[in-house]
Coordinates of C-alpha atoms in Angstrom, one line a residue:
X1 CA 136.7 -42.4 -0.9
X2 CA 140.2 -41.6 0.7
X3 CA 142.5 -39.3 -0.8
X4 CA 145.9 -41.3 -2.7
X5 CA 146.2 -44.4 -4.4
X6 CA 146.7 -47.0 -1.8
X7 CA 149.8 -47.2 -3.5
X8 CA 151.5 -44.0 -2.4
X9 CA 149.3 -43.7 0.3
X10 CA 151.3 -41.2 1.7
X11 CA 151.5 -38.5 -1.0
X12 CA 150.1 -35.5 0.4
X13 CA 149.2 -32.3 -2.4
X14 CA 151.4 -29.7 -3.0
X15 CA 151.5 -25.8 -2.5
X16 CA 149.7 -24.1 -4.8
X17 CA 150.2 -20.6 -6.2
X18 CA 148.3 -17.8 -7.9
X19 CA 150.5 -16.0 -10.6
X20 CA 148.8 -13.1 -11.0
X21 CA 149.9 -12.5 -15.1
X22 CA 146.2 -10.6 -16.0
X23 CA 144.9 -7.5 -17.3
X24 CA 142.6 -5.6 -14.7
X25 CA 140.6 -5.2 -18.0
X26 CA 140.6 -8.6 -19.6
X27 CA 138.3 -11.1 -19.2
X28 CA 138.3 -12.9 -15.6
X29 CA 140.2 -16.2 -15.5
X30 CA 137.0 -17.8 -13.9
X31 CA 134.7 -18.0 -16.7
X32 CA 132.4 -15.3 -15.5
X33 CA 132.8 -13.2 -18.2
X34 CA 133.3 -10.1 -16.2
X35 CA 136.6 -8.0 -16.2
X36 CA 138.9 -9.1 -13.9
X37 CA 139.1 -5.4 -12.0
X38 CA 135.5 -6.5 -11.1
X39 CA 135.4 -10.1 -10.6
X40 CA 138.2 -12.0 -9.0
X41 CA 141.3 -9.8 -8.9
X42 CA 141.3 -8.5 -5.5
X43 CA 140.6 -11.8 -4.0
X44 CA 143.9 -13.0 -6.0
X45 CA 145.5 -10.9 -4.5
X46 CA 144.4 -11.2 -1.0
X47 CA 145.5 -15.0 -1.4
X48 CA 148.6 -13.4 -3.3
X49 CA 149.5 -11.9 0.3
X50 CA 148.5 -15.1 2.5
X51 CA 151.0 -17.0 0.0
X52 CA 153.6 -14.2 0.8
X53 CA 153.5 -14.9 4.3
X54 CA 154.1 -18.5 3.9
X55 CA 150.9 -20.5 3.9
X56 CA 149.6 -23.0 1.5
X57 CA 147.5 -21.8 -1.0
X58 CA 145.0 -22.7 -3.6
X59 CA 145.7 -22.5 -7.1
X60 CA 143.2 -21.1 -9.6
X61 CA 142.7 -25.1 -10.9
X62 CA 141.1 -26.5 -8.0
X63 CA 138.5 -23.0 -7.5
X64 CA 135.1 -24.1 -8.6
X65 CA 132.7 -21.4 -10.6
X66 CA 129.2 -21.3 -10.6
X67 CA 128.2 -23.6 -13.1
X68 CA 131.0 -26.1 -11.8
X69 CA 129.7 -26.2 -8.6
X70 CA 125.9 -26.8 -10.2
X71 CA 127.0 -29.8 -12.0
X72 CA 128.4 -31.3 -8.9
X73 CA 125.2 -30.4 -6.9
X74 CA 123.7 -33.1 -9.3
X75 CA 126.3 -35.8 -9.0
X76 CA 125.4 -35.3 -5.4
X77 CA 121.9 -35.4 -5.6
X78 CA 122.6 -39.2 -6.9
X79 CA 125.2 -40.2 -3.9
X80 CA 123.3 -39.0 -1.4
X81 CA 120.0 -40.9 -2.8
X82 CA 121.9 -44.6 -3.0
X83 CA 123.0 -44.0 0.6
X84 CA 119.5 -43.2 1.7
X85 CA 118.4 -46.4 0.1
X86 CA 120.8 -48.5 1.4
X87 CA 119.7 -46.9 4.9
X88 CA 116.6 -48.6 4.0
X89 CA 118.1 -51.9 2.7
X90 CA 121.4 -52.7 5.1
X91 CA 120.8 -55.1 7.8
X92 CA 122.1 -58.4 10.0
X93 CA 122.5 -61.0 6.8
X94 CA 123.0 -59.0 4.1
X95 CA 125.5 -59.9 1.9
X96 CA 128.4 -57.3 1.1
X97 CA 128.5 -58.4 -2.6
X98 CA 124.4 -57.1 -2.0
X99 CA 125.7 -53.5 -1.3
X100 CA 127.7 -53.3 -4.2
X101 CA 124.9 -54.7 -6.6
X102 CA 122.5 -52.0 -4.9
X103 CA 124.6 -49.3 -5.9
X104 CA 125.7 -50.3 -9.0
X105 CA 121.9 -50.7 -10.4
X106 CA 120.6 -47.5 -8.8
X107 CA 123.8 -45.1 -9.3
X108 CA 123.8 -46.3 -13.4
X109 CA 120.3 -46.2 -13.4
X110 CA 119.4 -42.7 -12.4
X111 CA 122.2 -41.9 -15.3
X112 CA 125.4 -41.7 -13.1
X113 CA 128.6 -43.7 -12.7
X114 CA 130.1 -45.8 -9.6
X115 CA 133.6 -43.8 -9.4
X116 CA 135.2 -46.1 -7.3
X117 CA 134.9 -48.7 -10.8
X118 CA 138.2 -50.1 -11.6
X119 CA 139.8 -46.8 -10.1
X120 CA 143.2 -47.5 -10.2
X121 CA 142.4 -51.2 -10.3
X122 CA 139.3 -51.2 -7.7
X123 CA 137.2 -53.7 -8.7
X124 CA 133.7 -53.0 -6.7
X125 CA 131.1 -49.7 -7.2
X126 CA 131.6 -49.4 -3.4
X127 CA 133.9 -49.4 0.0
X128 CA 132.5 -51.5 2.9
X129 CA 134.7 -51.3 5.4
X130 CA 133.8 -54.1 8.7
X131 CA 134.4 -52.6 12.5
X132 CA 138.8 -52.8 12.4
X133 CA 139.0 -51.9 8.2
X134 CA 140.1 -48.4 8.4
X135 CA 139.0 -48.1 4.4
X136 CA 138.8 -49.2 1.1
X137 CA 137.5 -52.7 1.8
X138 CA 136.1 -55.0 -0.6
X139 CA 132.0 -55.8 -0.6
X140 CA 133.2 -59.6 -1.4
X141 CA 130.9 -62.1 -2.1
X142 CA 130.1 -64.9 0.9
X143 CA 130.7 -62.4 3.1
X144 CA 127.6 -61.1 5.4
X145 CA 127.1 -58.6 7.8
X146 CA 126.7 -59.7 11.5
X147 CA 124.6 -58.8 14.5
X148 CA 126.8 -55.8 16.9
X149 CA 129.1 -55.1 13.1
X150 CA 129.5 -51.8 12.3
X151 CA 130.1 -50.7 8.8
X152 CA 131.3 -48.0 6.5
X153 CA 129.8 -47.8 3.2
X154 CA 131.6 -45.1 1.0
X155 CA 129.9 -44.4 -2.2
X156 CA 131.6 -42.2 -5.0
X157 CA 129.5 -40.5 -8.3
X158 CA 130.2 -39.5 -11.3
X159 CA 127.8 -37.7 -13.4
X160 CA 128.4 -36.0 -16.6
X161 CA 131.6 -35.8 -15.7
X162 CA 131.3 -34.3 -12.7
X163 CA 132.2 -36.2 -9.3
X164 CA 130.7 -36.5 -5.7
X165 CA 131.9 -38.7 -2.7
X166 CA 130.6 -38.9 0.4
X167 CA 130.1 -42.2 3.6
X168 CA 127.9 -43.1 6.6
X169 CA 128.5 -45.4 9.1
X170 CA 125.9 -48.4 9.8
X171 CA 125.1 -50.1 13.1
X172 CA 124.0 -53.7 12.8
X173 CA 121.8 -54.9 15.2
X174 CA 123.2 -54.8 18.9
X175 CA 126.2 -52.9 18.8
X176 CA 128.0 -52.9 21.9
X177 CA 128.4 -49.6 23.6
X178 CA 131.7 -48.9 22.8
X179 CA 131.4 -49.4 19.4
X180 CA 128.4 -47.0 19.1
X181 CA 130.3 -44.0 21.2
X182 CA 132.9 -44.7 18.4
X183 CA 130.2 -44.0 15.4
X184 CA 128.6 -41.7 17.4
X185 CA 131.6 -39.3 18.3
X186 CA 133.3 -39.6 14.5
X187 CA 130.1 -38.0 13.2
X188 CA 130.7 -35.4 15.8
X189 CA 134.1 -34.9 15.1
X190 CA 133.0 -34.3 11.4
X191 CA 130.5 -31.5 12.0
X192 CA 133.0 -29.9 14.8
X193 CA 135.3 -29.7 12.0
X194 CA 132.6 -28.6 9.5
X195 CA 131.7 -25.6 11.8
X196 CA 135.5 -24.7 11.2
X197 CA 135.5 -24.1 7.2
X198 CA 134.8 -20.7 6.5
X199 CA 136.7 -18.3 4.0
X200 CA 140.2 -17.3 4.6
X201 CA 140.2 -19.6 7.9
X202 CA 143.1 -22.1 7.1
X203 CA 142.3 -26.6 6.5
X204 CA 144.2 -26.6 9.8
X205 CA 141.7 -25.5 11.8
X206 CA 138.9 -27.9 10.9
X207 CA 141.5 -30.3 11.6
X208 CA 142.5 -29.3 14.9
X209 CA 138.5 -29.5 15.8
X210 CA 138.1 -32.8 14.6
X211 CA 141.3 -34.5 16.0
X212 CA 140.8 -32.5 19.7
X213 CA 137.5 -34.3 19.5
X214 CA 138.4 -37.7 18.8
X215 CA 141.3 -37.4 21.1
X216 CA 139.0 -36.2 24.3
X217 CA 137.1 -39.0 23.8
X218 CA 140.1 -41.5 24.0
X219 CA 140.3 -42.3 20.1
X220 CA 143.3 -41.8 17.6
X221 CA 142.8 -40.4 14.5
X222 CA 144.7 -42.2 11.3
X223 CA 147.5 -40.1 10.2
X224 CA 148.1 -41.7 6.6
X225 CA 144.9 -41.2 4.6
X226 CA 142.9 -38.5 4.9
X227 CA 139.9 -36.1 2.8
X228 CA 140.8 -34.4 -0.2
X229 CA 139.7 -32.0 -3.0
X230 CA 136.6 -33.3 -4.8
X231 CA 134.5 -32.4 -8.5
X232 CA 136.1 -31.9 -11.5
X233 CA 138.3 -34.8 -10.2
X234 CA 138.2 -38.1 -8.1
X235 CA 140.8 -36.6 -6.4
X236 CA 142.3 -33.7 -6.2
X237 CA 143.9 -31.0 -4.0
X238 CA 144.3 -30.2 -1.2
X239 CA 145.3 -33.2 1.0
X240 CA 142.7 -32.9 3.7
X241 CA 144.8 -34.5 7.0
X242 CA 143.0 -34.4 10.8
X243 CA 146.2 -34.2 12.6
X244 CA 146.8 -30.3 11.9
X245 CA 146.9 -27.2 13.9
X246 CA 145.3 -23.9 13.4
X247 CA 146.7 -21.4 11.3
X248 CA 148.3 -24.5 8.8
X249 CA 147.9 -26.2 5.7
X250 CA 145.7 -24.8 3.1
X251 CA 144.2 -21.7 2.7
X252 CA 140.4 -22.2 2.6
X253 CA 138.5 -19.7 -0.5
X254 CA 135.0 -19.8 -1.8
X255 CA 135.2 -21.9 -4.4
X256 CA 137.0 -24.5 -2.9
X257 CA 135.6 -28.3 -2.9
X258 CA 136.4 -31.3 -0.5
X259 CA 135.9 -33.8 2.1
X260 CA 135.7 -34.0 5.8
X261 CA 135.9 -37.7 6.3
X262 CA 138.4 -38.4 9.4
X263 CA 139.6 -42.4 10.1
X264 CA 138.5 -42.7 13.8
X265 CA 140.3 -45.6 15.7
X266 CA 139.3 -46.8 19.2
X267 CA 142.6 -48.6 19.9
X268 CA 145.9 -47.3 18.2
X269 CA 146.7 -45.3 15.6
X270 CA 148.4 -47.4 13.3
X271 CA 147.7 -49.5 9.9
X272 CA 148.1 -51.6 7.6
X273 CA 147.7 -52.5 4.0
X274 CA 146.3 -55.8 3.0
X275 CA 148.9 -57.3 0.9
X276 CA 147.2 -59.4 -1.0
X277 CA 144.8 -56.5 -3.0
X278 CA 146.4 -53.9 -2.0
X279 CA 143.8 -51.5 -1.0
X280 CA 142.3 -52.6 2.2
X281 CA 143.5 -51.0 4.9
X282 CA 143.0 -52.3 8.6
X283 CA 143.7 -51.3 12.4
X284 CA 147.1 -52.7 13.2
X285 CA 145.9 -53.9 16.7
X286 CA 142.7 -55.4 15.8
X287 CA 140.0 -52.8 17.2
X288 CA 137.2 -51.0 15.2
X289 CA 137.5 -48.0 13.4
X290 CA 134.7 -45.7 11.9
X291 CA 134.2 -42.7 9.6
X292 CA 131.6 -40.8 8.4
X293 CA 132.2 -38.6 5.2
X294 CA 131.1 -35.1 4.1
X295 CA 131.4 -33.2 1.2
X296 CA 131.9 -29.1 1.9
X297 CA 131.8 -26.1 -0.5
X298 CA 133.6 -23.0 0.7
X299 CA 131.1 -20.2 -0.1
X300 CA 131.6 -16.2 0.6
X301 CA 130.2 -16.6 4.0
X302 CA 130.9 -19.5 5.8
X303 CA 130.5 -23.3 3.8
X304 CA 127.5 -25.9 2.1
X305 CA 127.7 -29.3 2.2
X306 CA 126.7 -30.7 -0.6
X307 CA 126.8 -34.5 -0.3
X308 CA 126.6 -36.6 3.1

């Protein structure tokens, strides 16, 4: 699910900072239970000195340890599991209020809880967003899925207090061909970016890699929502944007948790808000956007994802 509350949908995170105020003999901040001379203090201080340059960095808050990072390896295992079903189960007909029944059973029933589920007032386990909603849209009742739709479906976990979040994009029926090179080069974009996220590299070079992508192919990437920090939180830091350069925005660290999940459009790149709900968010010239959503742990030598 997008980072913000539809509300302030254009908050982005702030810098972070690492205060270095420890002991080289006392107990490591990260719950290893090693001293910090021989756990995490000279990679403090090699983000200590990327900070002193200028650049955005992480704070210790938003650094996952080892058993963190198990714990939201689980949550995954259910996200990804209701989106394989529902690779099984969406088709031409199919009711959106279906969807969000679907998840709701199977996500509470192998123990875990729809996160989306009266977030900040969200009234559905799920986003279905139809060919020109950007995000956030509503699996309403009455409302079926048609032959050449495409659709989003953006499930979000919680399991033992841990969180997961990840989206696929669905072609129903006979899509045209423009709508399918649309689908098509999003996922691409994605994994472009994903090849980007390695440690020390910087946010703004995955997003460089996806938005070049998108915009060779003749598509505009949406500006105002974007991926964001994911586990011990919905949402957390960083702000994850896909209109970035290299060498900006945040430092990337093992330990670090997020999304890749770029808002594709094949027309123009601005929005709008439904003003009705509030929350869903559609092309403002009428044409489809897509966006596929991945979920990517920093590690010491290159990345995971976790959930897709």
């Amino acid at each position: 699910m997008a980072f913000t509350s539809i509300k302030d949908i254009k908050a982005k995170a702030a810098a972070g900072s690492i205060n270095i105020k420890i002991g080289r003999n006392d107990v490591c901040w990260c719950g290893s239970g090693n001293k910090y001379k021989n756990c995490h203090e000279d990679f403090d201080k090699r983000i200590k000195r990327s900070q002193m340059m200028g650049h955005i960095v992480p704070g210790h808050d938003i650094i996952k340890n080892a058993e963190q990072i198990e714990k939201i390896k689980e949550s995954c295992v259910i996200n990804i599991a209701v989106l394989d079903e529902l690779e099984k189960e969406v088709k031409e007909g199919m009711e959106l209020a279906k969807i969000d029944k679907i998840v709701y059973d199977m996500t509470t029933d192998m123990g875990g809880i729809p996160a989306p589920l009266n977030y900040e007032g969200y009234p559905y386990s799920v986003c279905t967003s139809v060919n020109e909603q950007v995000c956030h849209g509503f699996p309403h009742k009455g409302v079926y899925l048609k032959d050449g739709d495409i659709v989003n479906i953006d499930c979000s976990t919680i399991l033992n207090g841990y969180f997961s979040d990840s989206s696929r994009m669905f072609c129903i029926g006979n899509v045209s061909p423009e709508k399918k090179k649309l689908v098509d080069v999003t996922k691409e974009a994605v994994y472009k970016g994903l090849s980007e996220v390695k440690p020390w590299g910087y946010l703004g070079d995955m997003g460089q890699a996806v938005h070049d992508h998108c915009f060779a192919n003749g598509y505009t990437v949406v500006r105002e929502i974007g991926g964001h920090g994911v586990g011990l939180e919905f949402h957390e830091e960083p702000w994850v944007g896909y209109n970035s350069r290299r060498g900006e925005e945040m430092l990337m660290v093992p330990g670090m948790i997020f999304t890749i999940e770029p808002m594709v459009n094949m027309g123009k790149v601005d929005i709008y808000i439904d003003k009705d709900n509030e929350w869903e968010v559609y092309t403002e010239d009428g044409k489809p956007s897509a966006q596929w959503e991945i979920m990517v742990l920093v590690t010491e030598n290159g990345h995971e994802v976790l959930c897709y």
